[in-house]
Short mmCIF file of C-alpha atoms and ligand atoms in Angstrom, two decimals:
data_model
loop_
_atom_site.label_atom_id
_atom_site.label_comp_id
_atom_site.label_asym_id
_atom_site.label_seq_id
_atom_site.Cartn_x
_atom_site.Cartn_y
_atom_site.Cartn_z
CA MET A 1 0.10 0.01 -0.07
CA SER A 2 1.30 3.33 -0.84
CA SER A 3 -0.18 7.01 0.01
CA GLY A 4 -2.45 8.36 -2.71
CA ASN A 5 -2.38 11.80 -3.68
CA PRO A 6 -1.08 14.13 -0.96
CA GLY A 7 -3.30 16.94 -2.21
CA ASP A 8 -6.39 14.89 -1.85
CA LYS A 9 -9.22 16.36 0.07
CA PRO A 10 -11.23 13.70 2.07
CA ILE A 11 -14.43 12.44 0.58
CA ASP A 12 -17.52 10.86 2.30
CA ARG A 13 -19.10 9.36 -1.08
CA VAL A 14 -17.41 8.00 -3.87
CA GLY A 15 -18.48 9.11 -7.41
CA VAL A 16 -18.62 6.57 -9.93
CA ALA A 17 -18.77 6.86 -13.64
CA VAL A 18 -19.33 4.10 -15.99
CA LEU A 19 -18.00 4.19 -19.54
CA GLY A 20 -19.86 1.76 -21.92
CA CYS A 21 -23.54 0.11 -21.18
CA GLY A 22 -22.96 -3.15 -23.36
CA VAL A 23 -22.67 -6.76 -22.19
CA VAL A 24 -20.70 -5.95 -19.05
CA GLY A 25 -21.28 -2.26 -18.51
CA SER A 26 -25.31 -2.95 -18.10
CA GLN A 27 -24.68 -5.74 -15.53
CA VAL A 28 -22.07 -3.31 -13.56
CA VAL A 29 -24.75 -0.73 -13.53
CA ARG A 30 -27.43 -3.22 -12.60
CA LEU A 31 -25.21 -4.46 -9.60
CA LEU A 32 -24.12 -0.90 -8.52
CA HIS A 33 -27.95 -0.20 -8.17
CA GLU A 34 -29.14 -3.58 -6.76
CA GLN A 35 -26.46 -3.91 -4.10
CA ALA A 36 -26.00 -0.32 -3.17
CA SER A 37 -26.33 -0.72 0.51
CA ASP A 38 -23.97 -3.87 0.88
CA LEU A 39 -21.41 -1.83 -1.43
CA ALA A 40 -21.77 0.96 0.87
CA ALA A 41 -21.22 -1.04 4.00
CA ARG A 42 -18.04 -2.76 2.37
CA VAL A 43 -16.68 0.43 1.12
CA GLY A 44 -17.39 2.54 4.03
CA ALA A 45 -19.36 5.27 2.13
CA PRO A 46 -21.85 5.11 -0.59
CA LEU A 47 -21.16 4.58 -4.32
CA GLU A 48 -22.85 7.60 -6.30
CA LEU A 49 -23.28 6.84 -9.89
CA LYS A 50 -22.58 10.16 -11.52
CA GLY A 51 -23.10 9.17 -15.37
CA VAL A 52 -22.98 6.32 -17.67
CA ALA A 53 -21.38 6.98 -21.08
CA VAL A 54 -22.82 5.40 -24.03
CA ARG A 55 -22.55 5.46 -27.85
CA ARG A 56 -26.05 6.03 -28.56
CA LEU A 57 -28.82 7.40 -26.04
CA ASP A 58 -31.93 5.36 -27.55
CA ALA A 59 -30.10 2.11 -27.95
CA PRO A 60 -31.94 -0.83 -26.35
CA ARG A 61 -29.86 -1.94 -23.28
CA ASP A 62 -30.30 -4.59 -20.51
CA VAL A 63 -30.51 -2.05 -17.71
CA ASP A 64 -32.61 0.79 -16.86
CA VAL A 65 -30.54 4.08 -16.57
CA PRO A 66 -32.13 7.14 -15.62
CA THR A 67 -32.00 9.40 -18.64
CA ASP A 68 -30.34 12.27 -16.71
CA LEU A 69 -27.36 9.69 -16.08
CA LEU A 70 -26.93 8.88 -19.76
CA THR A 71 -24.29 10.88 -22.07
CA THR A 72 -22.60 10.34 -25.13
CA ASP A 73 -19.74 12.59 -23.78
CA ALA A 74 -17.52 10.09 -22.11
CA MET A 75 -14.52 12.36 -22.03
CA GLY A 76 -16.78 15.33 -20.49
CA LEU A 77 -17.93 12.53 -17.56
CA VAL A 78 -14.42 11.62 -16.92
CA ALA A 79 -13.42 15.18 -16.55
CA ARG A 80 -16.08 15.99 -13.74
CA ASP A 81 -14.84 17.15 -10.42
CA ASP A 82 -17.34 14.63 -8.77
CA VAL A 83 -16.02 11.52 -10.37
CA ASP A 84 -13.57 9.69 -7.99
CA LEU A 85 -13.76 6.34 -9.74
CA VAL A 86 -14.12 5.43 -13.42
CA ILE A 87 -15.14 1.97 -14.69
CA GLU A 88 -13.97 1.68 -18.44
CA VAL A 89 -15.88 -1.24 -20.16
CA ILE A 90 -16.00 -0.04 -23.65
CA GLY A 91 -13.29 -2.18 -24.76
CA GLY A 92 -10.48 -1.85 -27.58
CA ILE A 93 -7.80 0.75 -27.91
CA GLU A 94 -9.43 4.06 -28.83
CA PRO A 95 -11.04 5.96 -27.12
CA ALA A 96 -10.61 3.58 -24.12
CA ARG A 97 -6.93 4.66 -23.83
CA PRO A 98 -7.26 8.53 -23.65
CA LEU A 99 -10.38 8.06 -21.43
CA ILE A 100 -8.54 6.18 -18.92
CA LEU A 101 -5.41 8.39 -18.99
CA ALA A 102 -7.69 11.34 -18.73
CA ALA A 103 -9.52 9.81 -15.71
CA LEU A 104 -6.42 9.08 -13.85
CA GLU A 105 -4.90 12.62 -14.72
CA ASN A 106 -8.20 14.06 -13.17
CA GLY A 107 -7.62 12.12 -9.94
CA ALA A 108 -9.81 9.20 -10.36
CA SER A 109 -8.90 5.70 -10.08
CA VAL A 110 -9.95 3.37 -12.79
CA VAL A 111 -11.32 -0.38 -12.90
CA THR A 112 -11.22 -1.74 -16.42
CA ALA A 113 -11.90 -5.19 -18.03
CA ASN A 114 -9.87 -4.16 -21.23
CA LYS A 115 -7.22 -6.73 -21.67
CA ALA A 116 -6.54 -5.70 -25.22
CA LEU A 117 -5.46 -2.18 -24.07
CA LEU A 118 -3.54 -3.48 -21.00
CA ALA A 119 -1.63 -6.16 -23.12
CA GLU A 120 -0.69 -3.51 -25.79
CA ASP A 121 -0.04 -0.56 -23.86
CA GLY A 122 -0.26 -1.62 -20.04
CA PRO A 123 3.00 0.30 -19.06
CA THR A 124 1.79 3.65 -20.12
CA LEU A 125 -1.28 3.07 -17.91
CA TYR A 126 0.71 1.80 -14.99
CA GLU A 127 2.80 4.83 -15.37
CA ALA A 128 -0.12 7.22 -15.27
CA ALA A 129 -1.64 5.66 -12.30
CA GLU A 130 1.64 5.68 -10.30
CA LYS A 131 2.10 9.49 -11.24
CA ALA A 132 -1.40 10.20 -10.23
CA GLY A 133 -1.45 8.27 -7.02
CA ARG A 134 -4.37 6.18 -8.11
CA ASP A 135 -5.35 2.59 -8.35
CA LEU A 136 -5.69 0.83 -11.65
CA TYR A 137 -7.41 -2.26 -11.28
CA PHE A 138 -8.28 -5.05 -13.87
CA GLU A 139 -9.20 -8.33 -12.38
CA ALA A 140 -12.02 -8.89 -15.12
CA ALA A 141 -9.61 -8.50 -17.92
CA VAL A 142 -8.24 -11.92 -17.42
CA ALA A 143 -10.52 -14.98 -16.86
CA GLY A 144 -13.84 -13.15 -16.09
CA ALA A 145 -14.96 -13.76 -12.65
CA ILE A 146 -12.26 -15.91 -11.58
CA PRO A 147 -9.94 -14.26 -9.08
CA ILE A 148 -6.49 -14.85 -10.60
CA LEU A 149 -4.84 -11.57 -11.06
CA ARG A 150 -5.18 -10.50 -7.39
CA PRO A 151 -3.82 -14.01 -6.24
CA LEU A 152 -0.92 -13.53 -8.59
CA ARG A 153 -0.25 -9.94 -7.89
CA GLU A 154 -0.91 -10.37 -3.93
CA SER A 155 -1.30 -13.85 -2.58
CA LEU A 156 1.38 -15.49 -4.36
CA SER A 157 3.91 -12.52 -4.24
CA GLY A 158 5.93 -14.49 -1.50
CA ASP A 159 6.31 -17.61 -3.79
CA ARG A 160 8.01 -18.27 -7.20
CA VAL A 161 5.62 -19.01 -9.94
CA THR A 162 7.19 -21.20 -12.48
CA ARG A 163 4.37 -21.83 -14.93
CA VAL A 164 0.92 -20.75 -15.79
CA MET A 165 -1.45 -22.73 -18.05
CA GLY A 166 -4.97 -21.85 -18.50
CA ILE A 167 -8.10 -21.93 -20.67
CA VAL A 168 -8.68 -18.26 -20.76
CA ASN A 169 -11.12 -17.70 -23.53
CA GLY A 170 -14.71 -18.76 -23.11
CA THR A 171 -15.88 -18.45 -26.69
CA THR A 172 -13.28 -20.78 -28.16
CA ASN A 173 -13.77 -23.40 -25.20
CA TYR A 174 -17.44 -23.25 -25.90
CA ILE A 175 -16.79 -23.80 -29.69
CA LEU A 176 -14.47 -26.62 -28.90
CA ASP A 177 -16.35 -28.10 -26.36
CA LYS A 178 -19.70 -28.37 -28.89
CA MET A 179 -17.56 -29.69 -31.64
CA ASP A 180 -16.16 -32.37 -29.11
CA THR A 181 -19.48 -33.05 -27.36
CA TYR A 182 -22.07 -32.88 -29.97
CA GLY A 183 -19.95 -32.71 -33.27
CA SER A 184 -21.28 -29.17 -33.88
CA GLY A 185 -20.06 -27.15 -36.64
CA PHE A 186 -17.68 -24.17 -35.93
CA GLU A 187 -19.93 -21.46 -37.28
CA GLU A 188 -23.02 -22.85 -35.58
CA ALA A 189 -21.15 -22.93 -32.02
CA LEU A 190 -19.72 -19.46 -32.63
CA ALA A 191 -22.96 -17.96 -33.08
CA GLU A 192 -24.34 -19.60 -30.03
CA ALA A 193 -21.40 -18.14 -28.05
CA GLN A 194 -21.98 -14.49 -29.49
CA GLU A 195 -25.68 -14.84 -28.75
CA LEU A 196 -24.77 -15.67 -25.14
CA GLY A 197 -22.64 -12.61 -24.66
CA TYR A 198 -19.07 -14.49 -24.49
CA ALA A 199 -17.51 -13.16 -27.68
CA GLU A 200 -15.68 -9.89 -28.38
CA ALA A 201 -17.25 -7.28 -30.36
CA ASP A 202 -15.30 -8.75 -33.27
CA PRO A 203 -15.14 -12.53 -32.60
CA THR A 204 -11.94 -12.60 -34.68
CA ALA A 205 -10.18 -11.47 -31.55
CA ASP A 206 -11.49 -14.83 -29.84
CA VAL A 207 -11.25 -17.35 -32.58
CA GLU A 208 -7.81 -16.07 -33.68
CA GLY A 209 -6.38 -16.30 -30.42
CA PHE A 210 -6.05 -12.38 -30.00
CA ASP A 211 -7.90 -12.29 -26.73
CA ALA A 212 -6.28 -15.20 -25.35
CA ALA A 213 -2.90 -13.86 -26.28
CA ALA A 214 -3.73 -10.49 -24.46
CA LYS A 215 -4.82 -12.57 -21.32
CA ALA A 216 -1.23 -14.44 -21.68
CA ALA A 217 0.64 -11.32 -21.86
CA ILE A 218 -1.13 -10.07 -18.77
CA LEU A 219 -0.59 -13.23 -16.85
CA ALA A 220 3.23 -13.53 -17.90
CA SER A 221 3.81 -10.04 -16.80
CA LEU A 222 2.35 -10.65 -13.40
CA ALA A 223 3.47 -14.13 -12.76
CA PHE A 224 7.08 -13.22 -13.69
CA HIS A 225 7.35 -9.79 -12.76
CA THR A 226 8.38 -8.54 -16.06
CA ARG A 227 6.84 -6.82 -19.03
CA VAL A 228 5.36 -9.08 -21.80
CA THR A 229 3.01 -7.54 -24.47
CA ALA A 230 0.37 -9.38 -26.73
CA SER A 231 2.96 -8.96 -29.57
CA ASP A 232 5.62 -11.08 -27.56
CA VAL A 233 2.99 -13.91 -27.29
CA HIS A 234 3.22 -16.75 -30.14
CA ARG A 235 -0.41 -16.86 -31.12
CA GLU A 236 -2.45 -19.68 -33.00
CA GLY A 237 -6.35 -19.70 -32.78
CA ILE A 238 -8.93 -22.60 -33.41
CA THR A 239 -9.74 -21.74 -37.11
CA GLU A 240 -7.40 -24.54 -38.10
CA VAL A 241 -8.82 -27.07 -35.91
CA THR A 242 -10.75 -29.62 -37.82
CA ALA A 243 -13.15 -32.30 -36.97
CA GLY A 244 -10.29 -34.74 -37.82
CA ASP A 245 -8.27 -33.08 -35.20
CA VAL A 246 -10.91 -33.66 -32.48
CA ALA A 247 -11.46 -37.14 -33.70
CA SER A 248 -7.95 -38.08 -33.60
CA ALA A 249 -7.59 -36.48 -29.91
CA THR A 250 -10.60 -38.49 -28.81
CA GLU A 251 -8.72 -41.59 -30.17
CA MET A 252 -5.86 -40.62 -28.03
CA GLY A 253 -7.93 -40.44 -24.97
CA SER A 254 -7.64 -36.55 -25.26
CA VAL A 255 -9.38 -33.52 -26.05
CA VAL A 256 -8.39 -30.33 -27.96
CA LYS A 257 -8.30 -26.90 -25.80
CA LEU A 258 -7.09 -23.59 -26.67
CA LEU A 259 -4.34 -23.18 -24.04
CA ALA A 260 -2.60 -20.09 -23.10
CA ILE A 261 0.88 -20.84 -21.52
CA ALA A 262 3.29 -18.67 -19.71
CA GLU A 263 6.40 -20.32 -18.28
CA LEU A 264 9.94 -19.63 -17.09
CA ASN A 265 12.46 -21.24 -19.36
CA GLU A 266 16.30 -20.98 -20.02
CA ALA A 267 17.41 -18.78 -22.98
CA SER A 268 20.38 -20.13 -25.13
CA SER A 269 22.41 -17.55 -23.29
CA GLY A 270 21.72 -19.50 -19.97
CA GLU A 271 19.68 -16.52 -18.55
CA SER A 272 16.09 -17.33 -17.34
CA ALA A 273 13.59 -16.03 -19.99
CA VAL A 274 9.60 -16.13 -20.32
CA SER A 275 7.82 -18.29 -22.83
CA ALA A 276 4.36 -17.18 -23.66
CA ARG A 277 2.24 -18.78 -26.13
CA VAL A 278 -1.48 -19.35 -27.07
CA HIS A 279 -2.34 -22.39 -29.43
CA PRO A 280 -4.84 -25.24 -29.51
CA ALA A 281 -3.29 -28.43 -27.90
CA MET A 282 -4.35 -31.98 -27.10
CA ILE A 283 -4.49 -32.69 -23.41
CA PRO A 284 -5.65 -36.03 -21.73
CA ARG A 285 -9.04 -36.36 -20.56
CA SER A 286 -7.69 -37.18 -17.14
CA HIS A 287 -6.15 -33.49 -17.02
CA PRO A 288 -8.26 -31.18 -14.76
CA LEU A 289 -8.33 -28.76 -17.62
CA ALA A 290 -9.73 -31.22 -19.99
CA SER A 291 -12.96 -31.30 -17.89
CA VAL A 292 -13.50 -27.44 -18.28
CA ARG A 293 -16.74 -27.32 -20.33
CA GLU A 294 -18.67 -24.69 -22.12
CA ALA A 295 -17.51 -21.02 -21.52
CA TYR A 296 -15.92 -21.82 -18.35
CA ASN A 297 -12.21 -20.96 -17.80
CA ALA A 298 -9.45 -22.34 -15.62
CA VAL A 299 -6.02 -21.37 -14.98
CA PHE A 300 -3.39 -23.92 -13.50
CA VAL A 301 -0.51 -22.17 -11.74
CA GLU A 302 2.75 -24.07 -10.35
CA SER A 303 5.01 -22.32 -7.98
CA GLU A 304 8.12 -23.44 -6.15
CA ALA A 305 6.63 -23.45 -2.73
CA ALA A 306 2.85 -23.84 -3.21
CA GLY A 307 3.09 -26.64 -5.80
CA GLN A 308 0.12 -26.70 -8.24
CA LEU A 309 -3.21 -24.51 -7.75
CA MET A 310 -6.04 -24.39 -10.12
CA PHE A 311 -8.57 -21.57 -10.52
CA TYR A 312 -11.82 -22.29 -12.09
CA GLY A 313 -14.95 -20.36 -12.81
CA PRO A 314 -16.99 -18.34 -15.46
CA GLY A 315 -14.63 -16.79 -17.73
CA ALA A 316 -17.00 -14.76 -19.73
CA GLY A 317 -20.60 -13.13 -19.83
CA GLY A 318 -21.88 -9.76 -18.63
CA SER A 319 -22.92 -10.82 -15.13
CA PRO A 320 -19.85 -12.89 -13.97
CA THR A 321 -17.50 -10.29 -15.44
CA ALA A 322 -19.38 -7.44 -13.70
CA SER A 323 -18.55 -9.43 -10.53
CA ALA A 324 -14.97 -9.14 -10.96
CA VAL A 325 -15.39 -5.52 -11.87
CA LEU A 326 -17.23 -4.91 -8.72
CA GLY A 327 -14.75 -6.51 -6.61
CA ASP A 328 -12.10 -4.09 -7.87
CA VAL A 329 -14.44 -1.17 -7.49
CA VAL A 330 -14.88 -1.91 -3.70
CA THR A 331 -11.03 -2.23 -3.27
CA ALA A 332 -10.42 0.78 -5.19
CA ALA A 333 -13.18 3.03 -3.68
CA ARG A 334 -11.95 2.03 -0.17
CA HIS A 335 -8.27 3.12 -0.98
CA ARG A 336 -9.64 6.36 -2.21
CA LEU A 337 -11.38 7.08 0.88
CA GLN A 338 -8.61 6.26 3.07
CA GLY A 339 -6.22 8.16 1.05
CA THR A 340 -4.12 5.06 -0.16
CA THR A 341 -3.43 3.03 -3.24
CA GLY A 342 -2.90 -1.14 -3.63
CA ALA A 343 0.49 -2.39 -4.70
CA GLY A 344 1.20 -1.07 -8.20
CA GLU A 345 2.93 -2.98 -11.16
CA SER A 346 6.09 -4.97 -10.33
CA SER A 347 8.32 -5.39 -13.35
CA TYR A 348 11.70 -5.21 -11.74
CA ALA A 349 12.69 -8.71 -13.22
CA ASP A 350 12.92 -7.44 -16.67
CA ARG A 351 13.14 -10.80 -18.46
CA ALA A 352 13.63 -11.66 -22.12
CA VAL A 353 10.85 -13.49 -23.97
CA LEU A 354 11.86 -16.82 -25.62
CA PRO A 355 11.20 -17.17 -29.47
CA MET A 356 8.65 -19.88 -29.91
CA GLY A 357 11.23 -21.96 -32.11
CA GLU A 358 13.22 -22.21 -28.93
CA THR A 359 10.45 -23.37 -26.76
CA LEU A 360 10.25 -26.88 -25.61
CA THR A 361 6.88 -28.75 -26.68
CA ARG A 362 5.73 -32.14 -27.94
CA TYR A 363 3.83 -32.77 -31.18
CA HIS A 364 1.00 -35.35 -32.10
CA VAL A 365 1.21 -35.98 -36.06
CA ALA A 366 -1.19 -37.96 -37.84
CA ILE A 367 0.13 -39.00 -41.34
CA ASP A 368 -1.62 -41.11 -44.23
CA VAL A 369 0.97 -43.38 -45.67
CA ASP A 370 1.54 -46.15 -48.14
CA ASP A 371 1.01 -49.27 -46.30
CA ARG A 372 4.32 -51.19 -47.22
CA ALA A 373 7.60 -52.55 -45.79
CA GLY A 374 9.93 -49.86 -44.56
CA VAL A 375 7.35 -46.93 -44.08
CA LEU A 376 7.44 -47.00 -40.13
CA ALA A 377 11.27 -47.00 -40.32
CA ALA A 378 11.36 -43.93 -42.75
CA VAL A 379 9.06 -42.17 -40.71
CA ALA A 380 11.12 -42.66 -37.41
CA THR A 381 14.25 -41.76 -39.58
CA ALA A 382 12.73 -38.38 -40.58
CA PHE A 383 11.96 -37.61 -36.77
CA ALA A 384 15.54 -38.90 -35.77
CA GLU A 385 17.25 -36.70 -38.55
CA HIS A 386 15.82 -33.65 -36.55
CA ASP A 387 16.94 -35.08 -33.25
CA VAL A 388 13.15 -35.72 -32.29
CA SER A 389 12.49 -38.80 -29.99
CA ILE A 390 9.38 -40.58 -30.64
CA GLN A 391 7.27 -41.44 -27.71
CA THR A 392 4.66 -43.54 -29.30
CA VAL A 393 3.56 -44.61 -32.73
CA ARG A 394 0.25 -46.34 -33.63
CA GLN A 395 -0.60 -47.50 -37.01
CA GLU A 396 -4.33 -47.65 -37.97
CA GLY A 397 -6.15 -49.24 -41.03
CA ARG A 398 -4.43 -50.67 -43.83
CA GLY A 399 -3.67 -50.43 -47.74
CA GLU A 400 -4.96 -47.14 -49.08
CA ASP A 401 -6.34 -46.21 -45.40
CA ALA A 402 -3.15 -46.57 -43.59
CA GLN A 403 -2.42 -43.98 -40.97
CA LEU A 404 0.47 -43.48 -38.66
CA VAL A 405 0.02 -41.43 -35.58
CA VAL A 406 3.11 -40.52 -33.96
CA VAL A 407 3.47 -38.48 -30.51
CA SER A 408 7.04 -37.15 -29.99
CA HIS A 409 8.87 -36.49 -26.64
CA GLU A 410 9.80 -32.89 -26.16
CA ALA A 411 11.93 -31.13 -28.43
CA THR A 412 12.07 -27.38 -29.62
CA ASP A 413 9.22 -26.13 -31.67
CA ALA A 414 11.86 -25.43 -34.39
CA GLN A 415 12.76 -29.16 -34.48
CA LEU A 416 9.40 -30.26 -34.37
CA SER A 417 7.95 -28.03 -37.09
CA ALA A 418 11.07 -29.05 -39.39
CA THR A 419 10.16 -32.45 -38.88
CA VAL A 420 6.55 -32.01 -40.02
CA GLU A 421 7.85 -30.13 -43.16
CA HIS A 422 10.15 -33.02 -43.94
CA LEU A 423 7.41 -35.56 -43.71
CA ARG A 424 5.31 -33.55 -46.14
CA THR A 425 7.97 -34.18 -48.86
CA MET A 426 8.62 -37.58 -48.28
CA GLU A 427 7.23 -39.88 -51.29
CA ILE A 428 5.65 -42.55 -48.93
CA VAL A 429 3.69 -39.75 -47.33
CA ARG A 430 0.18 -39.20 -48.83
CA ASP A 431 -0.80 -36.49 -46.46
CA VAL A 432 -0.11 -35.05 -42.99
CA THR A 433 -3.92 -34.88 -41.66
CA SER A 434 -3.26 -33.76 -38.22
CA VAL A 435 -0.42 -31.72 -36.39
CA MET A 436 -1.21 -30.52 -32.85
CA ARG A 437 1.05 -29.86 -29.78
CA VAL A 438 0.49 -31.94 -26.73
CA GLU A 439 0.31 -30.96 -23.20
CA GLY A 440 -0.64 -32.05 -19.71
CA THR A 441 1.52 -35.19 -19.86
CA GLU A 442 4.87 -36.18 -18.50
N1 NAI B 501 -18.32 -9.92 -22.54
C1 NAI B 501 -17.44 -10.51 -21.74
O1 NAI B 501 -17.78 -11.69 -21.62
C2 NAI B 501 -16.26 -9.87 -21.32
C3 NAI B 501 -15.78 -8.79 -21.64
N2 NAI B 501 -14.59 -8.25 -21.18
C4 NAI B 501 -14.28 -6.86 -21.80
O2 NAI B 501 -15.07 -6.09 -21.29
C5 NAI B 501 -15.22 -4.93 -21.95
C6 NAI B 501 -16.58 -4.73 -22.57
O3 NAI B 501 -17.02 -5.82 -23.20
P1 NAI B 501 -18.50 -5.98 -23.68
O4 NAI B 501 -19.34 -5.44 -22.52
O5 NAI B 501 -18.74 -7.63 -23.97
O6 NAI B 501 -18.50 -5.23 -25.08
P2 NAI B 501 -20.00 -4.62 -25.58
O7 NAI B 501 -19.50 -4.36 -27.06
O8 NAI B 501 -21.27 -5.43 -25.39
O9 NAI B 501 -19.95 -3.31 -24.78
C7 NAI B 501 -19.23 -1.90 -25.15
C8 NAI B 501 -20.18 -0.95 -25.23
O10 NAI B 501 -19.44 0.16 -25.33
C9 NAI B 501 -20.03 1.23 -26.13
N3 NAI B 501 -19.35 2.22 -26.55
C10 NAI B 501 -18.29 2.31 -27.63
N4 NAI B 501 -17.91 3.30 -27.89
C11 NAI B 501 -18.09 4.09 -26.79
C12 NAI B 501 -18.02 5.42 -26.50
N5 NAI B 501 -16.94 6.24 -27.23
N6 NAI B 501 -18.66 6.02 -25.29
C13 NAI B 501 -19.43 5.21 -24.89
N7 NAI B 501 -19.74 4.06 -25.15
C14 NAI B 501 -19.18 3.40 -26.11
C15 NAI B 501 -20.62 0.20 -27.30
O11 NAI B 501 -21.86 0.87 -27.84
C16 NAI B 501 -21.16 -0.92 -26.29
O12 NAI B 501 -22.61 -0.65 -25.79
C17 NAI B 501 -14.08 -5.18 -23.34
O13 NAI B 501 -12.96 -4.78 -22.90
C18 NAI B 501 -14.17 -6.76 -23.23
O14 NAI B 501 -12.85 -7.37 -23.84
C19 NAI B 501 -13.83 -8.98 -20.27
C20 NAI B 501 -14.23 -10.15 -19.81
C21 NAI B 501 -15.50 -10.61 -20.21
N1 LIG B 502 -14.60 -12.84 -25.36
C1 LIG B 502 -13.86 -13.20 -24.11
C2 LIG B 502 -14.59 -12.55 -22.86
C3 LIG B 502 -13.76 -12.73 -22.01
O1 LIG B 502 -12.63 -12.23 -21.53
C4 LIG B 502 -14.19 -14.68 -23.92
O2 LIG B 502 -14.80 -15.51 -24.89
O3 LIG B 502 -13.35 -15.31 -23.07
NA1 NA B 503 -10.45 -12.47 -13.46
#
């Protein structure tokens, strides 16, 4: 805890502005109203809603807002002297960034759910908060309602986190779960996820892995006390995942999940470096993350002293996300009343980010081959030429339908992808039908 701004005048109520009244904003406004007396008791003073900035005054919304509180002038609302706390739930980079910066400059604390902005330009915002002596909280930005950032920032700050692996995008988990459980098509499952309010305004952010990559950057920064931005994160989405991949995973007793992984590795220099990546992977059905269904999220944290911890819950949707926002609001409002701030950003470690090619991983490769003598040996030789050791090989079918399914031991991603390229050029290989990383096994 540090002192807020020495020039602050004491306040006996906390003026709140909400920017954006969509899926999340409408639920924040609802809870501010419905839980007003509990929130006041927890904060120690009433939270007074001063205004709600919207794009269109006459748009339909999921909450009734008194018309005198609605405004289309978000910047004007943020500039008001009676606004002590700004909740930004517009999303995206502009105009969220200038609004948050203006709020902090004007002496308001900020609570945001905006992972895209934090992962792109977090340091600018952290510095502005530090300079203003105000809080900047963003628990809702990663894994919705699940308390994960505060545990990393506070509860685990006495431990040494070594790995964070999670399902942090509800939309893609919903789609993969529907493909796995009901054999649903991709488009149909995405439309359902949009209907349920899980998807981003542009669902490309979900299905191409941008949203999960932003969250991976935030998780890596907090877990390893360093600065990782979204552009440092290796990113692959789920648009290339086929029904064949899902079936191949089922054959293996596994399931396909979009994973966000942040871990401490050793760089070629010998220094410790951060690996941050988002990609689909096969995990065994016995792994705790395999049972994460629908739009639920879960984050698996490994640390030196605590061992393994798992955080699980609703990762998307208006009401769950509003729960995380309100938790931050209570803390920031309390600090504002007490004239203090919480622990700020901790990025003392300044670690390098490991390129994906140097990251150790494992591959599952399904190959259609000619069923004749020497095929298995030729495939094994291709793996050996790239110094990749094979853990298991399974042959399925015969003749025209022969297929080899190979699971490798750990190797660098560069070695593994070179092996796959090599296989594609071999005369006995008719097609490489499924390539996927494998996680969650020894
Ligand atoms: N929907 C979800 O499940 C979750 C969303 N988030 C994050 O919460 C934020 C909000 O997301 P949603 O509510 O889902 O998006 P949304 O698109 O439903 O809501 C955003 C609202 O902001 C309004 N808006 C746009 N420009 C504005 C402006 N200049 N002034 C005032 N209002 C403006 C839009 O009209 C819209 O109603 C995003 O950062 C998102 O990434 C985080 C966790 C979960
Ligand atoms: N679009 C996101 C919303 C929460 O962050 C998701 O699907 O998880
Ligand atoms: Na969260």
